[in-house]
């Protein structure tokens, strides 16, 4: 059976569904192809839903800032409650030696136009008694938000489908037919879909989709493990708290590789988000383990110990769920890829968001839809262009 559409999106995670919605509301005929049986089976369903603006560095900072703004009215726009809450964020440290680094972080964020405040440990505990005695200093800001990642994914899909987007679940792309430098059809087990454009939003599997198009997409899976607790009363002030070590484990791969600390080697740094239900979602880790998404007790122990150091009351709270997900990580520079490619000329990449896919989903959907319908974007995306890999000789050489 042959089907003709304007755009085929491969991957029904939060990035793919955001793109589908943004295209559909412009009247574009879209088909989303997903090999799993439903939504949120990849990284979109295995994260904490926190969107902490102060953790982002340029060039991603402007994307994050605009994306968080888009979240404010998203529920009304798509007709689906994504549980947006403007809860701010706190980055803090339990290591006296990190004090200069926290001060540097504070000054840098201030220069970048983020409304941050440097707060000493004693004052932090007065504001939020749940924080541990070892917390020495922190930086707070109130532009950040939390959302329900499942509801964001489902919300975008719901709105896209309402506008005419077709979803093909349990449908794996087997090959792409390419003629004269253009993808002319996507072949699945039961369908042949003829598109004008193809979007690779396959997350950690983007590299495999890229191979079908004859290109190397430098993405590998990076496993992250998370603990979910039973519900408890909401924190008095901060419900999105990050360990200062996260600035290393998430964004400085070289420092992680050189570290002799087993915890840092596993990419473990405390990230604690309390949902509006009272449950704490506790992470996180960053490990290169191929496509193995099994939970490992060693990593979970490190996460739990780190959590208790920052929020001692968590020691008395029951864990109700532990899970692991695979995040799409660009092993060249750690940045997303939001870009057309030269050949095939109608192939677009929207991947490599690593652990920031939920934060960046609204803006990524908007930018990719602009790229397809207008040929230009409202924010500069040159730092995320596929062309940045053009002169890299060993593009297939991964860090693990």
CSV table of C-alpha atoms in Angstrom, one decimal:
chain,number,residue,atom,x,y,z
A,1,UNK,CA,0.0,0.0,0.0
A,2,UNK,CA,1.4,3.4,-1.0
A,3,UNK,CA,0.7,6.6,0.9
A,4,UNK,CA,1.7,10.1,-0.1
A,5,UNK,CA,2.5,12.8,2.6
A,6,UNK,CA,4.4,16.0,3.0
A,7,UNK,CA,6.6,14.9,5.9
A,8,UNK,CA,7.4,11.5,7.4
A,9,UNK,CA,8.8,11.7,11.0
A,10,UNK,CA,10.7,8.7,12.2
A,11,UNK,CA,10.2,8.5,16.0
A,12,UNK,CA,7.2,9.3,18.2
A,13,UNK,CA,9.1,10.6,21.2
A,14,UNK,CA,8.6,14.1,22.5
A,15,UNK,CA,10.8,15.6,19.8
A,16,UNK,CA,9.1,13.8,16.9
A,17,UNK,CA,5.6,14.6,18.3
A,18,UNK,CA,6.5,18.3,18.9
A,19,UNK,CA,7.6,18.5,15.2
A,20,UNK,CA,4.4,16.8,14.1
A,21,UNK,CA,2.2,19.2,16.0
A,22,UNK,CA,4.1,22.3,14.8
A,23,UNK,CA,3.9,21.1,11.2
A,24,UNK,CA,0.2,20.0,11.4
A,25,UNK,CA,-0.9,23.4,12.7
A,26,UNK,CA,0.5,24.9,9.5
A,27,UNK,CA,-1.6,22.5,7.5
A,28,UNK,CA,1.3,20.1,6.6
A,29,UNK,CA,0.3,16.5,6.0
A,30,UNK,CA,2.4,14.4,8.4
A,31,UNK,CA,2.9,10.8,9.1
A,32,UNK,CA,4.8,9.7,12.3
A,33,UNK,CA,6.4,6.2,12.2
A,34,UNK,CA,7.3,4.6,15.5
A,35,UNK,CA,8.7,1.1,15.9
A,36,UNK,CA,7.4,0.7,19.5
A,37,UNK,CA,3.7,0.0,20.3
A,38,UNK,CA,3.1,3.5,21.7
A,39,UNK,CA,4.5,6.7,23.0
A,40,UNK,CA,7.3,7.4,25.6
A,41,UNK,CA,9.1,4.1,25.2
A,42,UNK,CA,12.5,5.9,24.7
A,43,UNK,CA,14.1,8.8,26.6
A,44,UNK,CA,10.8,10.7,26.6
A,45,UNK,CA,9.4,8.3,29.2
A,46,UNK,CA,12.5,7.9,31.3
A,47,UNK,CA,13.4,11.3,32.8
A,48,UNK,CA,12.4,13.7,35.6
A,49,UNK,CA,10.6,16.4,33.6
A,50,UNK,CA,12.7,19.2,35.1
A,51,UNK,CA,13.7,22.2,32.9
A,52,UNK,CA,16.4,24.0,34.8
A,53,UNK,CA,17.5,27.1,32.8
A,54,UNK,CA,20.6,27.8,34.8
A,55,UNK,CA,22.2,24.5,33.8
A,56,UNK,CA,22.3,25.4,30.1
A,57,UNK,CA,25.4,27.0,28.4
A,58,UNK,CA,25.5,28.8,25.1
A,59,UNK,CA,24.7,28.0,22.4
A,60,UNK,CA,21.9,25.8,23.9
A,61,UNK,CA,21.0,28.5,26.5
A,62,UNK,CA,18.9,30.5,24.0
A,63,UNK,CA,17.1,27.4,22.9
A,64,UNK,CA,16.3,26.5,26.5
A,65,UNK,CA,15.2,30.0,27.4
A,66,UNK,CA,12.8,30.2,24.4
A,67,UNK,CA,11.5,26.7,25.0
A,68,UNK,CA,10.7,27.3,28.6
A,69,UNK,CA,8.7,30.4,27.5
A,70,UNK,CA,6.8,28.2,25.1
A,71,UNK,CA,5.8,25.9,27.9
A,72,UNK,CA,3.9,28.6,29.8
A,73,UNK,CA,1.0,28.5,27.4
A,74,UNK,CA,1.5,25.1,25.9
A,75,UNK,CA,-1.4,23.3,27.7
A,76,UNK,CA,-3.9,25.9,26.4
A,77,UNK,CA,-2.5,25.7,22.9
A,78,UNK,CA,-2.6,21.9,22.5
A,79,UNK,CA,-5.7,21.4,24.7
A,80,UNK,CA,-3.9,19.0,27.0
A,81,UNK,CA,-2.6,19.6,30.5
A,82,UNK,CA,1.2,19.0,30.6
A,83,UNK,CA,1.3,20.0,34.3
A,84,UNK,CA,3.6,23.0,33.8
A,85,UNK,CA,4.7,24.6,37.0
A,86,UNK,CA,7.1,27.5,37.4
A,87,UNK,CA,9.0,26.1,40.4
A,88,UNK,CA,12.4,27.6,39.7
A,89,UNK,CA,15.7,25.7,40.4
A,90,UNK,CA,18.5,25.5,42.9
A,91,UNK,CA,22.0,24.3,42.1
A,92,UNK,CA,23.9,23.6,45.3
A,93,UNK,CA,27.1,22.0,46.6
A,94,UNK,CA,28.1,19.8,49.6
A,95,UNK,CA,31.8,20.4,48.9
A,96,UNK,CA,33.6,23.4,50.4
A,97,UNK,CA,36.2,23.2,47.6
A,98,UNK,CA,33.5,23.9,45.1
A,99,UNK,CA,32.6,27.2,46.6
A,100,UNK,CA,34.7,29.2,44.0
A,101,UNK,CA,33.1,27.2,41.2
A,102,UNK,CA,29.6,28.0,42.5
A,103,UNK,CA,30.5,31.7,42.7
A,104,UNK,CA,31.9,31.5,39.1
A,105,UNK,CA,28.6,29.8,38.0
A,106,UNK,CA,26.6,32.5,39.7
A,107,UNK,CA,28.5,35.4,38.0
A,108,UNK,CA,28.3,33.7,34.6
A,109,UNK,CA,24.6,33.2,34.8
A,110,UNK,CA,24.1,36.8,35.8
A,111,UNK,CA,26.1,37.9,32.8
A,112,UNK,CA,23.9,35.7,30.6
A,113,UNK,CA,20.8,37.6,31.8
A,114,UNK,CA,19.4,35.0,34.2
A,115,UNK,CA,18.0,36.3,37.5
A,116,UNK,CA,20.1,34.3,39.9
A,117,UNK,CA,20.9,34.7,43.6
A,118,UNK,CA,23.8,33.3,45.6
A,119,UNK,CA,22.7,31.9,48.9
A,120,UNK,CA,24.8,30.6,51.8
A,121,UNK,CA,24.1,27.2,53.3
A,122,UNK,CA,22.7,28.4,56.6
A,123,UNK,CA,20.2,30.7,54.8
A,124,UNK,CA,19.4,27.9,52.4
A,125,UNK,CA,18.4,25.6,55.3
A,126,UNK,CA,16.3,28.4,56.8
A,127,UNK,CA,14.4,28.7,53.5
A,128,UNK,CA,14.2,24.9,53.0
A,129,UNK,CA,14.6,22.8,56.2
A,130,UNK,CA,14.8,19.6,54.1
A,131,UNK,CA,18.3,20.5,52.9
A,132,UNK,CA,21.1,18.7,54.6
A,133,UNK,CA,23.7,20.3,56.9
A,134,UNK,CA,26.4,19.5,54.4
A,135,UNK,CA,25.0,21.9,51.8
A,136,UNK,CA,27.4,24.9,51.8
A,137,UNK,CA,26.1,27.2,49.1
A,138,UNK,CA,23.6,27.4,46.3
A,139,UNK,CA,22.4,29.4,43.3
A,140,UNK,CA,18.6,29.9,42.8
A,141,UNK,CA,16.6,31.2,39.9
A,142,UNK,CA,12.9,31.3,39.1
A,143,UNK,CA,12.6,31.1,35.3
A,144,UNK,CA,12.7,27.3,35.3
A,145,UNK,CA,9.8,24.9,35.3
A,146,UNK,CA,8.8,21.3,35.6
A,147,UNK,CA,6.4,19.4,33.4
A,148,UNK,CA,5.0,15.9,33.2
A,149,UNK,CA,7.2,14.3,30.4
A,150,UNK,CA,4.6,11.7,29.6
A,151,UNK,CA,1.9,14.3,29.3
A,152,UNK,CA,4.1,16.5,27.1
A,153,UNK,CA,4.7,13.6,24.7
A,154,UNK,CA,1.0,12.6,24.8
A,155,UNK,CA,-0.1,16.2,24.5
A,156,UNK,CA,1.9,16.9,21.4
A,157,UNK,CA,0.7,13.6,19.8
A,158,UNK,CA,-3.0,14.4,20.8
A,159,UNK,CA,-2.9,17.8,19.2
A,160,UNK,CA,-1.0,16.6,16.1
A,161,UNK,CA,-3.5,13.8,15.6
A,162,UNK,CA,-6.5,16.2,16.1
A,163,UNK,CA,-5.0,18.3,13.2
A,164,UNK,CA,-4.8,15.3,10.9
A,165,UNK,CA,-1.4,13.7,11.6
A,166,UNK,CA,-1.3,9.9,11.1
A,167,UNK,CA,0.6,7.7,13.6
A,168,UNK,CA,1.9,4.3,12.6
A,169,UNK,CA,2.9,2.4,15.8
A,170,UNK,CA,4.6,-1.0,15.9
A,171,UNK,CA,6.0,0.0,12.5
A,172,UNK,CA,9.7,-0.1,11.8
A,173,UNK,CA,11.3,1.6,8.9
A,174,UNK,CA,13.1,-1.1,6.9
A,175,UNK,CA,14.8,1.0,4.2
A,176,UNK,CA,14.7,4.3,2.3
A,177,UNK,CA,14.6,4.4,-1.4
A,178,UNK,CA,16.8,7.2,-2.7
A,179,UNK,CA,16.9,8.6,-6.2
A,180,UNK,CA,18.9,11.6,-7.5
A,181,UNK,CA,19.9,12.7,-4.0
A,182,UNK,CA,16.4,12.6,-2.6
A,183,UNK,CA,14.5,10.1,-0.4
A,184,UNK,CA,11.5,9.1,-2.6
A,185,UNK,CA,10.0,6.6,-0.2
A,186,UNK,CA,10.1,5.1,3.3
A,187,UNK,CA,9.5,1.3,3.3
A,188,UNK,CA,8.1,-0.5,6.3
A,189,UNK,CA,6.7,-4.0,6.7
A,190,UNK,CA,3.3,-3.0,5.5
A,191,UNK,CA,3.6,0.5,3.9
A,192,UNK,CA,5.5,2.4,1.4
A,193,UNK,CA,5.2,6.1,2.2
A,194,UNK,CA,6.2,8.8,-0.3
A,195,UNK,CA,7.2,12.0,1.4
A,196,UNK,CA,8.5,15.4,0.4
A,197,UNK,CA,10.7,15.5,3.6
A,198,UNK,CA,11.9,12.9,6.1
A,199,UNK,CA,12.7,13.9,9.7
A,200,UNK,CA,15.0,11.6,11.7
A,201,UNK,CA,13.8,12.1,15.3
A,202,UNK,CA,14.6,8.5,16.4
A,203,UNK,CA,16.6,9.5,19.5
A,204,UNK,CA,19.2,7.0,20.5
A,205,UNK,CA,18.5,5.0,17.3
A,206,UNK,CA,19.1,8.0,15.0
A,207,UNK,CA,22.4,6.6,13.9
A,208,UNK,CA,20.7,3.5,12.6
A,209,UNK,CA,18.1,5.6,10.7
A,210,UNK,CA,21.0,7.7,9.3
A,211,UNK,CA,22.6,4.6,7.9
A,212,UNK,CA,19.6,3.9,5.8
A,213,UNK,CA,20.0,7.4,4.3
A,214,UNK,CA,23.7,6.7,3.7
A,215,UNK,CA,25.1,9.2,6.3
A,216,UNK,CA,26.8,8.9,9.6
A,217,UNK,CA,24.8,10.5,12.4
A,218,UNK,CA,27.3,10.7,15.4
A,219,UNK,CA,24.8,9.7,18.0
A,220,UNK,CA,25.2,6.9,20.6
A,221,UNK,CA,22.9,5.9,23.5
A,222,UNK,CA,23.9,7.2,27.0
A,223,UNK,CA,22.0,5.4,29.7
A,224,UNK,CA,20.5,7.3,32.6
A,225,UNK,CA,19.0,5.7,35.8
A,226,UNK,CA,16.3,7.2,38.0
A,227,UNK,CA,14.6,6.5,41.3
A,228,UNK,CA,10.9,7.4,42.0
A,229,UNK,CA,9.7,7.6,45.6
A,230,UNK,CA,6.3,7.4,47.3
A,231,UNK,CA,4.5,10.8,47.6
A,232,UNK,CA,5.4,13.0,50.6
A,233,UNK,CA,4.4,16.6,51.5
A,234,UNK,CA,5.7,19.2,49.0
A,235,UNK,CA,9.0,21.0,49.8
A,236,UNK,CA,8.5,24.5,51.2
A,237,UNK,CA,10.6,26.3,48.6
A,238,UNK,CA,12.6,24.3,46.1
A,239,UNK,CA,11.3,21.3,44.2
A,240,UNK,CA,14.0,21.2,41.5
A,241,UNK,CA,17.4,20.8,43.1
A,242,UNK,CA,20.7,19.9,41.3
A,243,UNK,CA,24.0,18.9,42.7
A,244,UNK,CA,26.8,21.1,41.4
A,245,UNK,CA,28.6,17.9,40.2
A,246,UNK,CA,25.9,17.8,37.5
A,247,UNK,CA,27.7,20.6,35.7
A,248,UNK,CA,30.5,18.1,35.2
A,249,UNK,CA,28.7,14.8,34.7
A,250,UNK,CA,26.2,16.2,32.1
A,251,UNK,CA,28.4,18.5,30.2
A,252,UNK,CA,32.1,17.7,30.6
A,253,UNK,CA,32.8,14.3,29.2
A,254,UNK,CA,36.5,14.7,29.4
A,255,UNK,CA,36.4,15.4,33.1
A,256,UNK,CA,34.2,12.4,33.7
A,257,UNK,CA,36.7,10.2,31.7
A,258,UNK,CA,39.7,11.5,33.7
A,259,UNK,CA,38.0,11.3,37.2
A,260,UNK,CA,39.1,8.6,39.6
A,261,UNK,CA,35.9,8.8,41.6
A,262,UNK,CA,33.7,5.7,40.8
A,263,UNK,CA,30.6,7.8,41.2
A,264,UNK,CA,31.7,10.4,38.7
A,265,UNK,CA,32.9,7.7,36.3
A,266,UNK,CA,29.2,6.5,36.3
A,267,UNK,CA,28.1,10.0,35.6
A,268,UNK,CA,26.2,10.2,38.9
A,269,UNK,CA,25.2,13.6,40.3
A,270,UNK,CA,22.2,14.5,42.3
A,271,UNK,CA,19.1,15.8,40.4
A,272,UNK,CA,16.0,15.9,42.6
A,273,UNK,CA,12.6,16.9,41.2
A,274,UNK,CA,9.5,16.8,43.4
A,275,UNK,CA,6.3,16.4,41.3
A,276,UNK,CA,3.1,18.1,42.2
A,277,UNK,CA,1.9,14.7,43.5
A,278,UNK,CA,4.7,14.8,46.1
A,279,UNK,CA,6.7,12.0,44.5
A,280,UNK,CA,10.5,12.7,44.2
A,281,UNK,CA,12.1,11.7,40.9
A,282,UNK,CA,15.8,11.2,41.8
A,283,UNK,CA,18.7,10.9,39.4
A,284,UNK,CA,20.8,10.9,37.6
A,285,UNK,CA,23.5,8.9,35.9
A,286,UNK,CA,25.2,8.9,32.5
A,287,UNK,CA,26.8,5.7,31.3
A,288,UNK,CA,27.8,4.4,27.9
A,289,UNK,CA,26.4,0.9,27.9
A,290,UNK,CA,25.3,0.4,24.3
A,291,UNK,CA,21.5,-0.4,24.1
A,292,UNK,CA,21.4,-2.0,27.5
A,293,UNK,CA,18.7,-0.3,29.4
A,294,UNK,CA,18.8,-2.5,32.5
A,295,UNK,CA,18.9,-1.0,36.0
A,296,UNK,CA,22.2,-1.7,37.8
A,297,UNK,CA,22.4,-1.8,41.6
A,298,UNK,CA,25.9,-0.2,41.8
A,299,UNK,CA,24.7,2.9,40.0
A,300,UNK,CA,21.4,3.1,41.9
A,301,UNK,CA,23.3,2.9,45.3
A,302,UNK,CA,25.4,5.9,44.2
A,303,UNK,CA,22.3,7.9,43.2
A,304,UNK,CA,20.6,7.1,46.5
A,305,UNK,CA,23.6,8.0,48.7
A,306,UNK,CA,24.0,11.3,46.8
A,307,UNK,CA,20.3,12.1,47.3
A,308,UNK,CA,20.4,11.5,51.1
A,309,UNK,CA,23.4,13.8,51.4
A,310,UNK,CA,21.5,16.7,49.9
A,311,UNK,CA,18.0,15.8,51.3
A,312,UNK,CA,18.4,13.6,54.4
A,313,UNK,CA,14.7,12.9,54.8
A,314,UNK,CA,14.7,10.8,51.7
A,315,UNK,CA,16.4,8.1,53.7
A,316,UNK,CA,13.0,7.5,55.4
A,317,UNK,CA,11.0,7.4,52.2
A,318,UNK,CA,10.1,4.3,50.2
A,319,UNK,CA,11.2,3.8,46.6
A,320,UNK,CA,8.3,2.7,44.4
A,321,UNK,CA,10.1,2.5,41.0
A,322,UNK,CA,13.5,2.4,39.4
A,323,UNK,CA,14.1,2.7,35.7
A,324,UNK,CA,16.7,3.4,33.0
A,325,UNK,CA,16.5,5.1,29.7
A,326,UNK,CA,18.7,5.7,26.7
A,327,UNK,CA,19.5,9.3,25.8
A,328,UNK,CA,20.7,10.3,22.3
A,329,UNK,CA,24.2,11.7,22.8
A,330,UNK,CA,26.3,13.4,20.2
A,331,UNK,CA,29.8,12.0,20.8
A,332,UNK,CA,31.5,14.7,18.8
A,333,UNK,CA,30.5,17.8,20.9
A,334,UNK,CA,27.5,16.9,23.1
A,335,UNK,CA,25.2,19.4,21.2
A,336,UNK,CA,21.9,18.6,19.5
A,337,UNK,CA,21.7,18.2,15.7
A,338,UNK,CA,18.9,20.3,14.3
A,339,UNK,CA,19.6,20.5,10.6
A,340,UNK,CA,19.0,19.6,7.0
A,341,UNK,CA,21.7,17.5,5.3
A,342,UNK,CA,23.2,18.1,1.9
A,343,UNK,CA,22.5,14.5,0.6
A,344,UNK,CA,19.8,13.3,0.7
A,345,UNK,CA,18.6,16.9,0.3
A,346,UNK,CA,15.2,16.3,1.8
A,347,UNK,CA,16.5,14.6,5.0
A,348,UNK,CA,16.3,16.5,8.3
A,349,UNK,CA,17.9,15.6,11.6
A,350,UNK,CA,16.3,16.4,15.0
A,351,UNK,CA,18.3,14.4,17.5
A,352,UNK,CA,21.2,14.5,20.0
A,353,UNK,CA,19.3,16.3,22.8
A,354,UNK,CA,20.8,14.0,25.4
A,355,UNK,CA,19.1,14.6,28.8
A,356,UNK,CA,17.6,17.9,27.6
A,357,UNK,CA,15.0,16.6,25.2
A,358,UNK,CA,12.0,17.5,27.4
A,359,UNK,CA,13.3,21.1,28.0
A,360,UNK,CA,14.1,21.6,24.3
A,361,UNK,CA,11.0,19.9,22.7
A,362,UNK,CA,8.8,22.9,22.2
A,363,UNK,CA,11.5,25.0,20.5
A,364,UNK,CA,12.8,22.1,18.5
A,365,UNK,CA,9.4,21.4,17.0
A,366,UNK,CA,8.9,25.1,16.2
A,367,UNK,CA,12.4,25.4,14.5
A,368,UNK,CA,12.1,22.2,12.4
A,369,UNK,CA,8.7,23.2,11.2
A,370,UNK,CA,10.1,26.6,10.2
A,371,UNK,CA,13.0,24.9,8.4
A,372,UNK,CA,10.6,22.7,6.4
A,373,UNK,CA,7.9,25.3,5.6
A,374,UNK,CA,9.9,28.5,5.3
A,375,UNK,CA,13.5,27.4,4.7
A,376,UNK,CA,14.7,29.6,7.6
A,377,UNK,CA,14.4,29.6,11.4
A,378,UNK,CA,13.4,32.3,13.9
A,379,UNK,CA,16.5,31.4,16.1
A,380,UNK,CA,20.0,30.8,14.7
A,381,UNK,CA,20.7,27.0,14.5
A,382,UNK,CA,24.1,27.1,12.8
A,383,UNK,CA,25.8,25.6,16.0
A,384,UNK,CA,23.5,22.6,15.6
A,385,UNK,CA,24.1,22.1,11.9
A,386,UNK,CA,25.1,18.7,10.5
A,387,UNK,CA,27.7,20.5,8.4
A,388,UNK,CA,29.8,21.0,11.6
A,389,UNK,CA,31.0,17.4,11.2
A,390,UNK,CA,32.1,17.9,7.6
A,391,UNK,CA,35.8,18.0,8.2
A,392,UNK,CA,35.9,15.4,11.0
A,393,UNK,CA,37.9,12.5,9.6
A,394,UNK,CA,37.1,9.9,12.3
A,395,UNK,CA,33.4,10.7,12.7
A,396,UNK,CA,32.7,7.0,13.4
A,397,UNK,CA,35.2,6.9,16.3
A,398,UNK,CA,33.0,7.0,19.5
A,399,UNK,CA,34.4,7.8,23.0
A,400,UNK,CA,33.7,4.3,24.3
